[in-house]
Coordinates of N, CA and C in Angstrom, one line a residue:
X1 N -29.8 44.5 35.3 CA -29.2 44.5 36.5 C -30.1 45.1 37.6
X2 N -30.6 46.2 37.3 CA -31.6 46.8 38.5 C -32.7 46.1 38.7
X3 N -33.2 45.4 37.9 CA -34.5 44.7 38.1 C -34.2 43.3 38.9
X4 N -33.0 42.7 38.6 CA -32.6 41.7 39.4 C -32.2 42.1 40.8
X5 N -31.7 43.2 40.9 CA -31.4 43.7 42.4 C -32.7 43.9 43.1
X6 N -33.7 44.5 42.4 CA -35.0 44.7 42.9 C -35.8 43.4 43.3
X7 N -35.6 42.3 42.5 CA -36.2 41.0 42.8 C -35.5 40.4 44.0
X8 N -34.2 40.6 44.1 CA -33.5 39.9 45.3 C -33.9 40.6 46.7
X9 N -34.0 41.9 46.5 CA -34.3 42.7 47.6 C -35.7 42.2 48.1
X10 N -36.6 42.1 47.3 CA -38.1 41.7 47.6 C -38.2 40.5 48.1
X11 N -37.5 39.4 47.4 CA -37.4 38.2 47.9 C -37.0 38.0 49.3
X12 N -35.9 38.7 49.6 CA -35.2 38.7 51.1 C -36.2 39.2 52.0
X13 N -36.9 40.3 51.6 CA -38.0 40.9 52.4 C -39.0 39.8 52.9
X14 N -39.5 39.4 51.7 CA -40.7 38.4 51.9 C -40.3 37.2 52.8
X15 N -39.2 36.6 52.7 CA -38.5 35.5 53.3 C -38.4 36.0 54.8
X16 N -37.9 37.0 55.0 CA -37.7 37.5 56.4 C -39.0 37.8 57.1
X17 N -39.9 38.3 56.3 CA -41.2 38.6 57.0 C -42.0 37.1 57.4
X18 N -41.8 36.1 56.5 CA -42.4 34.7 57.0 C -41.6 34.0 58.1
X19 N -40.2 34.2 58.0 CA -39.3 33.5 59.0 C -38.3 34.6 59.4
X20 N -38.5 35.5 60.4 CA -37.7 36.5 60.8 C -36.3 36.0 61.2
X21 N -36.3 34.8 61.7 CA -35.0 34.4 62.3 C -33.9 33.9 61.2
X22 N -34.3 33.8 59.8 CA -33.5 33.5 58.8 C -32.8 34.6 58.3
X23 N -31.4 34.6 58.1 CA -30.5 35.6 57.8 C -30.5 35.8 56.3
X24 N -30.3 36.8 55.8 CA -30.3 37.1 54.2 C -29.3 36.2 53.6
X25 N -28.1 36.2 54.1 CA -27.1 35.4 53.4 C -27.3 33.7 53.5
X26 N -28.3 33.4 54.3 CA -28.7 32.0 54.2 C -29.5 31.7 53.0
X27 N -30.4 32.6 52.6 CA -31.3 32.3 51.4 C -30.9 33.0 50.1
X28 N -29.7 33.7 50.0 CA -29.3 34.4 49.0 C -29.0 33.4 47.8
X29 N -28.4 32.2 48.2 CA -28.1 31.1 47.2 C -29.3 30.7 46.6
X30 N -30.5 30.4 47.3 CA -31.6 29.9 46.8 C -32.4 30.9 45.9
X31 N -32.2 32.2 46.2 CA -32.8 33.3 45.4 C -32.1 33.3 44.1
X32 N -30.7 33.3 44.2 CA -30.0 33.3 42.9 C -30.3 32.1 42.1
X33 N -30.6 30.9 42.7 CA -30.9 29.7 41.9 C -32.2 30.0 41.2
X34 N -33.1 30.6 41.9 CA -34.4 30.8 41.3 C -34.4 31.8 40.1
X35 N -33.5 32.6 40.3 CA -33.4 33.7 39.0 C -32.7 33.0 38.0
X36 N -31.8 32.2 38.2 CA -31.1 31.4 37.0 C -32.1 30.5 36.5
X37 N -33.0 29.9 37.2 CA -33.9 28.9 36.7 C -35.2 29.5 36.1
X38 N -35.5 30.8 36.2 CA -36.7 31.4 35.8 C -36.7 31.5 34.3
X39 N -37.8 31.1 33.6 CA -37.7 31.3 32.1 C -38.1 32.8 31.7
X40 N -37.3 33.2 30.8 CA -37.3 34.5 30.3 C -38.5 34.6 29.3
X41 N -39.4 35.5 29.3 CA -40.5 35.5 28.3 C -40.1 35.6 26.9
X42 N -39.1 36.4 26.7 CA -38.7 36.5 25.2 C -38.1 35.3 24.6
X43 N -37.2 34.6 25.4 CA -36.5 33.5 24.9 C -37.2 32.0 25.2
X44 N -38.0 32.0 26.2 CA -38.7 30.8 26.7 C -37.7 30.0 27.3
X45 N -36.5 30.4 27.6 CA -35.4 29.5 28.3 C -35.0 30.3 29.5
X46 N -34.5 29.6 30.4 CA -34.0 30.2 31.6 C -32.5 30.5 31.3
X47 N -31.8 31.5 32.1 CA -30.3 31.7 32.0 C -29.6 30.5 31.9
X48 N -29.9 29.6 32.8 CA -29.0 28.4 33.2 C -29.1 27.6 31.8
X49 N -30.3 27.4 31.2 CA -30.3 26.6 30.0 C -29.5 27.2 28.7
X50 N -29.6 28.5 28.9 CA -29.0 29.3 27.8 C -27.4 29.2 27.9
X51 N -26.9 29.1 29.0 CA -25.5 29.0 29.4 C -25.1 27.5 29.1
X52 N -25.7 26.6 29.8 CA -25.2 25.1 30.1 C -25.8 24.2 29.1
X53 N -26.8 24.6 28.4 CA -27.6 23.9 27.3 C -28.3 22.6 27.9
X54 N -28.6 22.6 29.2 CA -29.3 21.4 29.7 C -30.1 22.0 30.9
X55 N -31.3 21.3 31.3 CA -32.0 21.6 32.4 C -31.2 21.3 33.7
X56 N -31.3 22.3 34.8 CA -30.6 21.9 36.1 C -31.3 21.0 36.8
X57 N -30.7 20.1 37.6 CA -31.2 19.4 38.7 C -31.5 20.1 39.8
X58 N -32.6 20.3 40.3 CA -32.9 21.1 41.4 C -32.9 20.3 42.8
X59 N -32.5 21.0 43.8 CA -32.3 20.1 45.1 C -33.7 19.9 45.6
X60 N -33.7 18.8 46.3 CA -35.1 18.6 47.1 C -35.0 19.4 48.4
X61 N -36.1 19.6 48.9 CA -36.3 20.4 50.2 C -36.1 19.2 51.3
X62 N -35.0 18.6 51.5 CA -34.8 17.5 52.4 C -34.3 18.2 53.8
X63 N -34.0 19.4 53.7 CA -33.6 20.2 55.0 C -34.7 20.8 55.8
X64 N -35.8 20.7 55.2 CA -37.1 21.4 55.7 C -38.0 20.2 56.3
X65 N -38.2 20.3 57.6 CA -39.1 19.3 58.2 C -40.6 19.4 57.7
X66 N -41.4 18.4 58.0 CA -42.7 18.4 57.4 C -43.5 19.4 58.1
X67 N -43.1 19.8 59.4 CA -43.9 20.8 60.1 C -43.7 22.3 59.5
X68 N -42.3 22.4 59.2 CA -42.1 23.7 58.5 C -42.6 24.0 57.2
X69 N -42.7 22.8 56.4 CA -43.3 22.9 55.1 C -44.8 23.2 55.2
X70 N -45.5 22.6 56.3 CA -46.9 23.1 56.5 C -47.1 24.5 56.9
X71 N -46.1 25.0 57.7 CA -46.2 26.5 58.0 C -46.0 27.4 56.9
X72 N -45.1 26.9 55.8 CA -44.8 27.7 54.7 C -45.9 27.7 53.6
X73 N -46.8 26.8 53.7 CA -48.1 26.8 52.7 C -49.1 27.6 53.2

């Protein structure tokens, strides 16, 4: 639990450093999704796959304009 909290806090800090106008609650869902889809080294499966027994469909970055995508790279 503590490791996940640290990951969430660091991810929020990094996102707010890159884009200071974004609120933490706007990106919390995306951070949680990334945690659920990250493969664990011991099991080689993500928590999502372990619970639901299938790979998740990840959303497209349709809400980000091409200019913002270039700025993020």
